[in-house]
Short mmCIF file of C-alpha atoms and ligand atoms in Angstrom, two decimals:
data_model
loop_
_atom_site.label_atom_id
_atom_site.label_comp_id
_atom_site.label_asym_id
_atom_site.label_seq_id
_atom_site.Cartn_x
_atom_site.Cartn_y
_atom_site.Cartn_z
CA UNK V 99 -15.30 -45.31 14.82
CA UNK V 100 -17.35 -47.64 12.25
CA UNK V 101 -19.28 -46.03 9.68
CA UNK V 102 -22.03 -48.34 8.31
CA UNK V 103 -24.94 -48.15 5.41
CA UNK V 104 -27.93 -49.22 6.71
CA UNK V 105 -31.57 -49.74 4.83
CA UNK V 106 -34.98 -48.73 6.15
CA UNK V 107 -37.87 -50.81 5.33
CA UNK V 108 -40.38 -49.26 7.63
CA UNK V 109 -43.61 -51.03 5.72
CA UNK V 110 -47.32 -50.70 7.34
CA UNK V 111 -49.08 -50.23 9.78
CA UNK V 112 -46.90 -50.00 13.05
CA UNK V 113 -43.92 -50.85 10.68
CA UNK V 114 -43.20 -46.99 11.10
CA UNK V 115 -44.12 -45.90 14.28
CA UNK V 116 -41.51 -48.76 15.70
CA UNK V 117 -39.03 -47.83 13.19
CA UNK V 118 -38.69 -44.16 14.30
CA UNK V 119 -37.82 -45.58 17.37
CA UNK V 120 -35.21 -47.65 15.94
CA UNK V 121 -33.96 -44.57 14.09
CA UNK V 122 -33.79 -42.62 17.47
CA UNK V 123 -31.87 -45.46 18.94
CA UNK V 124 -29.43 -45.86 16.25
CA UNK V 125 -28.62 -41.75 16.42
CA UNK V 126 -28.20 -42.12 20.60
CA UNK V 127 -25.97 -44.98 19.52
CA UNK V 128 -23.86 -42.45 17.18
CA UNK V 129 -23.57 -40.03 19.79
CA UNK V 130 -22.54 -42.26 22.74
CA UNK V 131 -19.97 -44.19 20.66
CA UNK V 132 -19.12 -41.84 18.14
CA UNK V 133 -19.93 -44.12 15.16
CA UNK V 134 -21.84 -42.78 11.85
CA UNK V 135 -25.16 -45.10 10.60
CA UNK V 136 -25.83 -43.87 6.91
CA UNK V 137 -29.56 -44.81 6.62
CA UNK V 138 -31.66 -44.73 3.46
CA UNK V 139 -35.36 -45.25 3.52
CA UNK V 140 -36.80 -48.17 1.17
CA UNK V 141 -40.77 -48.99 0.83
CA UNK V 142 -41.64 -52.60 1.79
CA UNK V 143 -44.87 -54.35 1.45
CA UNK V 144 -48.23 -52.21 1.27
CA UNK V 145 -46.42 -49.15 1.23
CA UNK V 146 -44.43 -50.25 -1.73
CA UNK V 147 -47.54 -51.04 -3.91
CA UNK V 148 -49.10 -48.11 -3.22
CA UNK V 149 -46.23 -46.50 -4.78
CA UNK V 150 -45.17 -48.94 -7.18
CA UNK V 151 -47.68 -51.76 -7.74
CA UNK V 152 -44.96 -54.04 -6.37
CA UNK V 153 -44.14 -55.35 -2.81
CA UNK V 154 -40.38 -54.87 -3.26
CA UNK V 155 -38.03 -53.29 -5.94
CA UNK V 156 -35.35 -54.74 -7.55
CA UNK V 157 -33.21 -52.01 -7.23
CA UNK V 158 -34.46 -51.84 -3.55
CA UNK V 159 -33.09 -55.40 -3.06
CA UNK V 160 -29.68 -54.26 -4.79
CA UNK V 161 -29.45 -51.13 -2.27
CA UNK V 162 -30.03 -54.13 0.68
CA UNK V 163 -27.03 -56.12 -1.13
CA UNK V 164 -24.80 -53.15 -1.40
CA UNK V 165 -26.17 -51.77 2.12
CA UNK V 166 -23.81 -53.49 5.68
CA UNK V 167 -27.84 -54.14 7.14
CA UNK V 168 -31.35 -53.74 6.95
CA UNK V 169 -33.91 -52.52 9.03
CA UNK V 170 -37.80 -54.26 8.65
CA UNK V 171 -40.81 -52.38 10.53
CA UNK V 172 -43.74 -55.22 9.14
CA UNK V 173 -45.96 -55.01 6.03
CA UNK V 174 -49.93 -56.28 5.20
CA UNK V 175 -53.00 -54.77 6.42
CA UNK V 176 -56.72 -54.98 5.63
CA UNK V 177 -56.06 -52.46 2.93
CA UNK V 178 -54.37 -55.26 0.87
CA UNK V 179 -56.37 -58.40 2.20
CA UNK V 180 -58.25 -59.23 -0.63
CA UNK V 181 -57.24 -63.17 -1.16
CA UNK V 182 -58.22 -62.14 -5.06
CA UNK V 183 -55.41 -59.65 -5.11
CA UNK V 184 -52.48 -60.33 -7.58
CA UNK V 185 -49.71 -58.40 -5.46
CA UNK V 186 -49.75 -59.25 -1.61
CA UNK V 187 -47.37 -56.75 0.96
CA UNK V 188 -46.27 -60.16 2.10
CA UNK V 189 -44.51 -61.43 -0.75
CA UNK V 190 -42.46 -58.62 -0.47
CA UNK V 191 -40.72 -59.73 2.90
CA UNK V 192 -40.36 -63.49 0.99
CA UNK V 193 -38.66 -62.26 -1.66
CA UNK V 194 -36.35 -60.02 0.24
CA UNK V 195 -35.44 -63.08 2.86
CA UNK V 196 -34.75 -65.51 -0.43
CA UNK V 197 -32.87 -63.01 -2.31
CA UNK V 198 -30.43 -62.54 0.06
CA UNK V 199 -30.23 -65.93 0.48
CA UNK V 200 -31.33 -65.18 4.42
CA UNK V 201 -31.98 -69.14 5.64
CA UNK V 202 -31.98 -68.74 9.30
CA UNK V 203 -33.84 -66.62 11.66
CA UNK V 204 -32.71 -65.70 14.66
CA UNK V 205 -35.79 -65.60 17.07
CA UNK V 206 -34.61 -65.03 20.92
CA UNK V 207 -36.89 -65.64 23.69
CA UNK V 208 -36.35 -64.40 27.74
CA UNK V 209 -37.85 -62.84 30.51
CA UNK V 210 -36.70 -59.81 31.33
CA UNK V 211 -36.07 -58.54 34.75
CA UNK V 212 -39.30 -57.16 36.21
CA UNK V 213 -41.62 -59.04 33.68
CA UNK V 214 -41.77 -62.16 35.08
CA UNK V 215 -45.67 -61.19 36.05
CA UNK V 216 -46.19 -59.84 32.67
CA UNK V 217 -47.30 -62.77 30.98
CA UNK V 218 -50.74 -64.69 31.64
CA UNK V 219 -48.40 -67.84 32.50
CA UNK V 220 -47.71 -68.64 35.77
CA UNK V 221 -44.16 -66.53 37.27
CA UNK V 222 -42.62 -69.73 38.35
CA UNK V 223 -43.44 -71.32 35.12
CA UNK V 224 -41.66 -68.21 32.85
CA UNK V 225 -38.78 -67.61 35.12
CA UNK V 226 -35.58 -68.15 33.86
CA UNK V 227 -36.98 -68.80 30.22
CA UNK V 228 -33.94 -67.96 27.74
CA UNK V 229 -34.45 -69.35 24.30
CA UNK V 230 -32.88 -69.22 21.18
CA UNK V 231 -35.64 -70.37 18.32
CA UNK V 232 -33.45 -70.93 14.62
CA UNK V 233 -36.34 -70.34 11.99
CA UNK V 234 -35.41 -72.25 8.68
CA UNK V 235 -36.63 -69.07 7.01
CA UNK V 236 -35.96 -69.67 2.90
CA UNK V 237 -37.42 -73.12 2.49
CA UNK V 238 -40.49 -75.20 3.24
CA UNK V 239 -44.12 -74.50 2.39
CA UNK V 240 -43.46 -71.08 1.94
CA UNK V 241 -41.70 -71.59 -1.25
CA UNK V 242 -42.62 -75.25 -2.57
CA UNK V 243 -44.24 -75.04 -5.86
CA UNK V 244 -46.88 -75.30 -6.99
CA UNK V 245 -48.99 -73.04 -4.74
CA UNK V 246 -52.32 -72.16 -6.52
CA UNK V 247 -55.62 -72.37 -6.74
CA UNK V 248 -58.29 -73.83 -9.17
CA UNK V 249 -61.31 -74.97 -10.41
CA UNK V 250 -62.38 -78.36 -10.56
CA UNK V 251 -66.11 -79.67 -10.92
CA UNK V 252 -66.84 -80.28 -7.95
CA UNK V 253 -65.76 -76.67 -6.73
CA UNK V 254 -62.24 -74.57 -6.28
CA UNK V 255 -59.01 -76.97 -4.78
CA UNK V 256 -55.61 -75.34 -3.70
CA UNK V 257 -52.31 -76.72 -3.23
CA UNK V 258 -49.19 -75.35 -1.56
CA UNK V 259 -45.86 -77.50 -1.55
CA UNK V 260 -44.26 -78.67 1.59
CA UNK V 261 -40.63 -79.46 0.28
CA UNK V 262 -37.00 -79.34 1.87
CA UNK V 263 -33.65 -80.39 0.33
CA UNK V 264 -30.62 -81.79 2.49
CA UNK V 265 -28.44 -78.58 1.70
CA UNK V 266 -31.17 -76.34 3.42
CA UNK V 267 -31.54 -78.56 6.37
CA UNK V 268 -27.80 -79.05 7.09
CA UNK V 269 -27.05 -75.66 7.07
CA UNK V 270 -29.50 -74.37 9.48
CA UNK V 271 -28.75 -77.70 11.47
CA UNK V 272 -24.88 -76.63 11.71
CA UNK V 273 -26.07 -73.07 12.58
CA UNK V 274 -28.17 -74.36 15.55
CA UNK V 275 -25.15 -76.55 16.82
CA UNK V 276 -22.67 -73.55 16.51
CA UNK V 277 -25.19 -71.09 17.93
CA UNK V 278 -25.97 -73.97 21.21
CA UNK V 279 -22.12 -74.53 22.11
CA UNK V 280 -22.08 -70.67 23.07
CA UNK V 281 -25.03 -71.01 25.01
CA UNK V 282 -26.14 -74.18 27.10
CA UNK V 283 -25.16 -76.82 24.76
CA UNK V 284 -28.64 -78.11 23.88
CA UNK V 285 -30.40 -78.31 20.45
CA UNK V 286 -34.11 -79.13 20.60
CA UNK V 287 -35.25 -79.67 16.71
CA UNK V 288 -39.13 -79.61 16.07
CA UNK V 289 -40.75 -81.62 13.24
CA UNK V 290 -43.87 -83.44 12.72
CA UNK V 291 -41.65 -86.63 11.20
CA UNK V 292 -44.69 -89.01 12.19
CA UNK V 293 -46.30 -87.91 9.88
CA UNK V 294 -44.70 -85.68 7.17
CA UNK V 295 -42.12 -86.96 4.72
CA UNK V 296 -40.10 -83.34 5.03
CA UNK V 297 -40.35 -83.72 8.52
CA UNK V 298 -38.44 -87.44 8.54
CA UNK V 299 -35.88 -85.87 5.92
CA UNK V 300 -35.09 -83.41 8.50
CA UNK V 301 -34.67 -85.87 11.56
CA UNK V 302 -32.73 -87.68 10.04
CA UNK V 303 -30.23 -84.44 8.44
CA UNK V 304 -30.36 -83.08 11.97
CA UNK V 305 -28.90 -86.42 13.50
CA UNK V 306 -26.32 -86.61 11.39
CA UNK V 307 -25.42 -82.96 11.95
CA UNK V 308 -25.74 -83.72 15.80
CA UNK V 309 -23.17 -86.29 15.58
CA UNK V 310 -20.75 -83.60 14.34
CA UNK V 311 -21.30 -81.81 17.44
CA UNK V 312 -21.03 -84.71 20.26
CA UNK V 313 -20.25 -82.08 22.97
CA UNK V 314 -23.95 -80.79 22.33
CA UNK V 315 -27.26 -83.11 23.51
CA UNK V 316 -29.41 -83.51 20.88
CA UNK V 317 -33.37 -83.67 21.33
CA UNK V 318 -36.18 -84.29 18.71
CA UNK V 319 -39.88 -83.32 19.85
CA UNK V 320 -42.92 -83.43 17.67
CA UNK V 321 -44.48 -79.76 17.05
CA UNK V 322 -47.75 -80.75 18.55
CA UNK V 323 -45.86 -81.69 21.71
CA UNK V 324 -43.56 -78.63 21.62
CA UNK V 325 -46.67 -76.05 21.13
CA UNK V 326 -47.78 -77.82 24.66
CA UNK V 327 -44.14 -77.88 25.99
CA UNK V 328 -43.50 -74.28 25.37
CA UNK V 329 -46.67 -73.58 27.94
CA UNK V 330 -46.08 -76.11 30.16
CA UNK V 331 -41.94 -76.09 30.93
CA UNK V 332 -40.13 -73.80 28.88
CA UNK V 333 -37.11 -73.02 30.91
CA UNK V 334 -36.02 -76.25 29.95
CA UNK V 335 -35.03 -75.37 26.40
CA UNK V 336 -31.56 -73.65 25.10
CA UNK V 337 -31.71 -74.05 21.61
CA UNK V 338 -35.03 -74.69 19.38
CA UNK V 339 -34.04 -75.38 15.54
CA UNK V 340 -37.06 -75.81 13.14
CA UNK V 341 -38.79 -75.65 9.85
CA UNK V 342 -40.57 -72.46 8.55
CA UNK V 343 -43.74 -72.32 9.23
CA UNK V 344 -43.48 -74.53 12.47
CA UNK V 345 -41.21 -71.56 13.70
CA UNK V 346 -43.34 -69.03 12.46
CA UNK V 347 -46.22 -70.11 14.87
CA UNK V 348 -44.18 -71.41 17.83
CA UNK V 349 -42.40 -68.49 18.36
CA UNK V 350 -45.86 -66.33 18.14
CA UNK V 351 -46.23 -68.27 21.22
CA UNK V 352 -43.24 -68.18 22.87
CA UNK V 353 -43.57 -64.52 22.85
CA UNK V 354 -46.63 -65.11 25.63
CA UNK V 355 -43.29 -66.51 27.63
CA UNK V 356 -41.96 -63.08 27.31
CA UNK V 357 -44.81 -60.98 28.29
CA UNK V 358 -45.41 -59.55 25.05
CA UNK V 359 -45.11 -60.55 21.28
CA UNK V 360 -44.01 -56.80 20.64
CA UNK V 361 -41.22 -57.03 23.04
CA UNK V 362 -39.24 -60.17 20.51
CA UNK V 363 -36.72 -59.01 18.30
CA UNK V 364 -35.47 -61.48 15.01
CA UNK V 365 -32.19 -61.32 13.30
CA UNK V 366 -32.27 -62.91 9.46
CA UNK V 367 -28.83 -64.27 8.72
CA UNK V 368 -27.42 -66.75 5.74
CA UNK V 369 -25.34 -64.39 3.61
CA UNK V 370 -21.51 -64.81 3.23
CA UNK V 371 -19.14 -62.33 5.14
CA UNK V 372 -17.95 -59.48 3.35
CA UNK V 373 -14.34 -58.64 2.88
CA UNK V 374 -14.35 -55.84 5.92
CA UNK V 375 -15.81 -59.03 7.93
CA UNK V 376 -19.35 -57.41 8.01
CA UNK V 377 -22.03 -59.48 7.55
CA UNK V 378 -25.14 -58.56 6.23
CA UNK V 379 -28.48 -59.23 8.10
CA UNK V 380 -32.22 -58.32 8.00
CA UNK V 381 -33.52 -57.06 11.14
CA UNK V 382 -37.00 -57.25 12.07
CA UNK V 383 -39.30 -57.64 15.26
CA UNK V 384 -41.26 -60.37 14.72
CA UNK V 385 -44.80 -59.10 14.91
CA UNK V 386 -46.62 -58.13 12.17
CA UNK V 387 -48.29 -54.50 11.36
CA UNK V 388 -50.83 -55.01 13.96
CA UNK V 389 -53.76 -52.77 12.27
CA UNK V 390 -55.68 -52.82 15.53
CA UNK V 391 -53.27 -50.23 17.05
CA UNK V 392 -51.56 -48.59 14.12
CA UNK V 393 -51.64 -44.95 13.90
CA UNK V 394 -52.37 -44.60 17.45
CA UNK V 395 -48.58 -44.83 19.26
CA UNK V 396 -49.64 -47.82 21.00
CA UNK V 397 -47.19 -50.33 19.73
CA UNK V 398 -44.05 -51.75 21.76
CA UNK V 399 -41.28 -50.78 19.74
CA UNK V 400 -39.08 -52.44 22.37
CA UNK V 401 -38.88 -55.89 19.74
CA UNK V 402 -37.71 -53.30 17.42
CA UNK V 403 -35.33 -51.54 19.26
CA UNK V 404 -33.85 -55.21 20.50
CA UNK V 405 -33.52 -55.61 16.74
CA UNK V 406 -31.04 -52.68 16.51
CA UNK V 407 -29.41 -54.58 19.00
CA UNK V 408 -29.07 -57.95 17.32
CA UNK V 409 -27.75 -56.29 14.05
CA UNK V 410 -24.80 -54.01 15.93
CA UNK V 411 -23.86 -57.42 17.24
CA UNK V 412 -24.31 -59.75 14.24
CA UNK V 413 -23.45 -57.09 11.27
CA UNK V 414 -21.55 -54.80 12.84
CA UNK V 415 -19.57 -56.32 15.37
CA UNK V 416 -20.39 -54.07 17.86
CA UNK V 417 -20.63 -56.06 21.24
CA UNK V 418 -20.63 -53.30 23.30
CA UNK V 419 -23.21 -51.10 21.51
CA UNK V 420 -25.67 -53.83 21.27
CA UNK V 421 -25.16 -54.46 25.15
CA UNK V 422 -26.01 -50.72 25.83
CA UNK V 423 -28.65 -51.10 23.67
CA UNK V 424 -30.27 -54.01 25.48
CA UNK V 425 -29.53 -52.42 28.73
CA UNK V 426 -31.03 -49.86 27.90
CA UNK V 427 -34.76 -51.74 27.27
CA UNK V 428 -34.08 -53.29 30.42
CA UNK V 429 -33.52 -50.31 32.24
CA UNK V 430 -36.96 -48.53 30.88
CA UNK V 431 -38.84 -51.54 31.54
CA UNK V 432 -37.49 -51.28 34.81
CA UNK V 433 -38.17 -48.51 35.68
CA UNK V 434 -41.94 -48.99 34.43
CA UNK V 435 -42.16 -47.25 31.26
CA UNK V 436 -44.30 -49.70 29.57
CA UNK V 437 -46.75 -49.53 26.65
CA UNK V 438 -50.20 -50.91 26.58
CA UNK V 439 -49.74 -54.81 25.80
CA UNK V 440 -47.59 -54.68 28.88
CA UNK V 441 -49.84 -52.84 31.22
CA UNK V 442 -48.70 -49.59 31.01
CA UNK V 443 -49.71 -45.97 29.40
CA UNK V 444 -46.03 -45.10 27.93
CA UNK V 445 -47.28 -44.40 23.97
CA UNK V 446 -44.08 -46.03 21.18
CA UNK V 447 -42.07 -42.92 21.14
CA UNK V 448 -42.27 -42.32 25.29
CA UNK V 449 -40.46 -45.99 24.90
CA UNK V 450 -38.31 -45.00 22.70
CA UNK V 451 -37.47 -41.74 24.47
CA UNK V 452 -36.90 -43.49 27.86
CA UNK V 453 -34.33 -45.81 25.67
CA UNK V 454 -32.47 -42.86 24.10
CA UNK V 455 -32.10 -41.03 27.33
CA UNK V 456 -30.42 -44.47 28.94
CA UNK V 457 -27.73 -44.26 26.32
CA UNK V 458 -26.96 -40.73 26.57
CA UNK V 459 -22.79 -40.52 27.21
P1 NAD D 615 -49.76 -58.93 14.43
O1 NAD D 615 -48.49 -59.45 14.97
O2 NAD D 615 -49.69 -57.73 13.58
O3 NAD D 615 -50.75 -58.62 15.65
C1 NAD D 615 -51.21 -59.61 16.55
C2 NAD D 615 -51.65 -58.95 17.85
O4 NAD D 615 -50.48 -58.49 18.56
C3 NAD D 615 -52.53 -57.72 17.65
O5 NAD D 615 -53.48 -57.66 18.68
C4 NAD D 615 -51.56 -56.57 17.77
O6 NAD D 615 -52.12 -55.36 18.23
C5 NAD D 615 -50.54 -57.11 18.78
N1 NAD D 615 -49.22 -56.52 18.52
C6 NAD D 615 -48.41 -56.80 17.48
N2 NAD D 615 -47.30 -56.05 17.54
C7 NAD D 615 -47.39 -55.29 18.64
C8 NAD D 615 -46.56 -54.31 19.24
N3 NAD D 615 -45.38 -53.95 18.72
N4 NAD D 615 -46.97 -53.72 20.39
C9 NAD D 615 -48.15 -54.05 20.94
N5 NAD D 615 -48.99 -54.97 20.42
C10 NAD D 615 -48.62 -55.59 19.28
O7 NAD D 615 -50.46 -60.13 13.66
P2 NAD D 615 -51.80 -60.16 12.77
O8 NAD D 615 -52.79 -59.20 13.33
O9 NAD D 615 -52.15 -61.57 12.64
O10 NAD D 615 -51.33 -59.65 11.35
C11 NAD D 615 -51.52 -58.31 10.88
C12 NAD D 615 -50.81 -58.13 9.56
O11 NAD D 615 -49.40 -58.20 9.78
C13 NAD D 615 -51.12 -59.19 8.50
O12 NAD D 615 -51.24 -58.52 7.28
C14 NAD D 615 -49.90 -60.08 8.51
O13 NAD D 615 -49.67 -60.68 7.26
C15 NAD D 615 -48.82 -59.12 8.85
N6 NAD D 615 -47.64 -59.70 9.50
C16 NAD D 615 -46.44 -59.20 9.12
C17 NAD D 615 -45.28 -59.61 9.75
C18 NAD D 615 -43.99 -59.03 9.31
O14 NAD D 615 -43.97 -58.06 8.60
N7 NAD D 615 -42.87 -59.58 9.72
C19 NAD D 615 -45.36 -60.53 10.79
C20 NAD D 615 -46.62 -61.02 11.17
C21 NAD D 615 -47.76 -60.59 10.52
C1 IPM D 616 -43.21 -63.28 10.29
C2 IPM D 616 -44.48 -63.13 9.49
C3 IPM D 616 -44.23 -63.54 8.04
C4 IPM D 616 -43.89 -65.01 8.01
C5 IPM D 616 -45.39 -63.24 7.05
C6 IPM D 616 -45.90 -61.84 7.16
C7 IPM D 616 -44.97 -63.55 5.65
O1 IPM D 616 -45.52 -63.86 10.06
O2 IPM D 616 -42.19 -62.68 9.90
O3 IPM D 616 -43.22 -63.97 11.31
O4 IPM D 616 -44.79 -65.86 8.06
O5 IPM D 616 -42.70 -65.31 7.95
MN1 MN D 617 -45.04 -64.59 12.06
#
């Protein structure tokens, strides 16, 4: 029996319609296995200037640190748009990945059994798709300073700051390597090194990390090429290690490969193990608060639900829960209960009922 602390950043929008049905699979998890998930709820993003005027606490970032995991729905909106505004939801999810010192994100990408027609891609084209994007996720533009804005006479100029130290790039580098030799020993890392300086650093990090790992084949591909890659022959790729914001957008993409971007789940890892061997991790699926359907129990909360999965594995150490837990998404989808970006009428918590049920003892 494990007994784990777990945080709740639900956030906005369909942050926490798909986090009740994280909640719901967490509690079927209990039961089945007879473990006990102490949750406390946290305000992220929109929610959490509403409340606050902030996009993140302190002392919500010191219940994270103190907490085994954490739990992240999505944050923005329209509500909080306004590119005058001082406080954006968004910098709450930044601040929370940096302070815990979360570098690499975890984005996997397959087909799962039954969806192969689910995506506007050809069947033959997303069959046996099983990819393993590592999102540098604490460096690059994201972070460079400066990033502002100002006046000059000829009108307003802005600046943001694409900038990567060696550190940062070898350690999501060795990551990639470890992560590939479990799966089908091949690292595909994405720059733009024809062009950008950052992008030649990391080439040249990543090769020398590659020749650490010789039992591994190392490939380098140009982000322009991979956007058209990932469309045209995907299956081809194991392991996809890249900068920020190049991950950011590829694996929007990549979700097409899957059928549906709410069906990908994201694990954000980079702190050191604990004594008890945990190890903490931010959980999140990795769409965003999607105010088109919010309020209306039309999101997929299956990314979410996946991402329950990915931190019983990675945190917990709970193989076998996070197996059930995936086996159980598979099974729903199955057996066609399916929300509206897949084709189907099931509303979030008919999803997440149809999960529960498949991990009842
Ligand atoms: P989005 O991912 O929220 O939505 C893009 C499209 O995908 C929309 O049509 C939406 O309805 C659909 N979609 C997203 N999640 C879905 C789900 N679970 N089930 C079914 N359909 C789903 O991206 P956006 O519209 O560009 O951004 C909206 C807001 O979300 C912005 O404020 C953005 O900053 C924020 N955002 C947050 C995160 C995050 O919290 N991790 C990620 C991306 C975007
Ligand atoms: C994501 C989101 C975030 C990012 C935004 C909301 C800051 O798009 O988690 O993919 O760009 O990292
Ligand atoms: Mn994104």
């Amino acid at each position: 029996m494990v007994n784990a602390g777990i945080v709740l950043l639900p956030g906005d929008g369909v942050g926490p319609e798909v986090m009740a049905e994280a909640v719901k699979t967490l509690r079927a998890v209990e039961v089945r296995f007879g473990h006990r998930f102490e949750t406390v709820d946290a305000k992220i993003g929109g929610a959490a200037i509403d409340a606050y005027g902030v996009p993140l606490r302190p002392e919500d970032i010191a219940a994270c640190r103190a907490s085994d995991a954490a739990l992240l729905g999505a944050v923005g909106g329209p509500k909080w748009d306004d590119p005058g505004a001082k406080v954006r939801p968004e910098q709450g999810l930044l601040q929370i990945r940096r302070a815990l010192g979360l570098y690499a994100n975890l984005r996997p990408v397959a087909v799962l059994p039954g969806l192969e027609g689910a995506s506007p891609l050809k069947p033959e084209l997303v069959r046996g798709v099983d990819l393993l994007v590592v999102r540098e996720l604490t460096g690059g533009i994201y972070f460079g300073r400066p990033s502002r804005e100002w006046r000059e006479r000829r009108g307003r100029a802005a600046v943001d700051t694409l900038v990567y130290r060696e550190h940062e790039i070898v350690r999501v580098a060795r990551l990639a390597f470890e992560l590939a030799r479990e799966r089908r020993g091949k690292v595909a890392s994405v720059d733009k090194a024809n062009v950008l300086a950052s992008s030649r650093l990391w080439r040249s990090v990543v090769g020398e990390v590659a020749r650490e790992y010789p039992d591994v084949a190392v490939e380098h591909v140009l982000v322009d090429a991979m956007a058209m890659h990932l469309v045209r022959g995907p299956a081809r790729f194991d392991v996809i290690v890249t900068e920020n914001m190049f991950g950011d957008i590829l694996t929007d993409e990549a979700s097409v490969l899957a059928g549906s971007i709410g069906l990908l789940p994201s694990a954000s890892l980079g702190a050191p193990r604990g004594d008890n061997g945990r190890r903490f991790g931010l959980y999140e699926p990795i769409h965003g608060s999607a105010p088109d359907i919010a309020g209306q129990g039309k999101a997929n909360p299956a990314g979410m639900i996946l991402s329950v999965a990915m931190l019983l594995r990675s945190s917990l150490g709970l193989d076998a829960e996070a197996a059930a837990v995936e086996a159980a998404v598979a099974a729903a989808i199955q057996a066609g209960v399916r929300t509206g970006d897949l084709g189907g009428a099931a509303t979030t918590a008919a999803f997440g009922d149809a999960v529960a049920e498949r991990l009842r003892p």
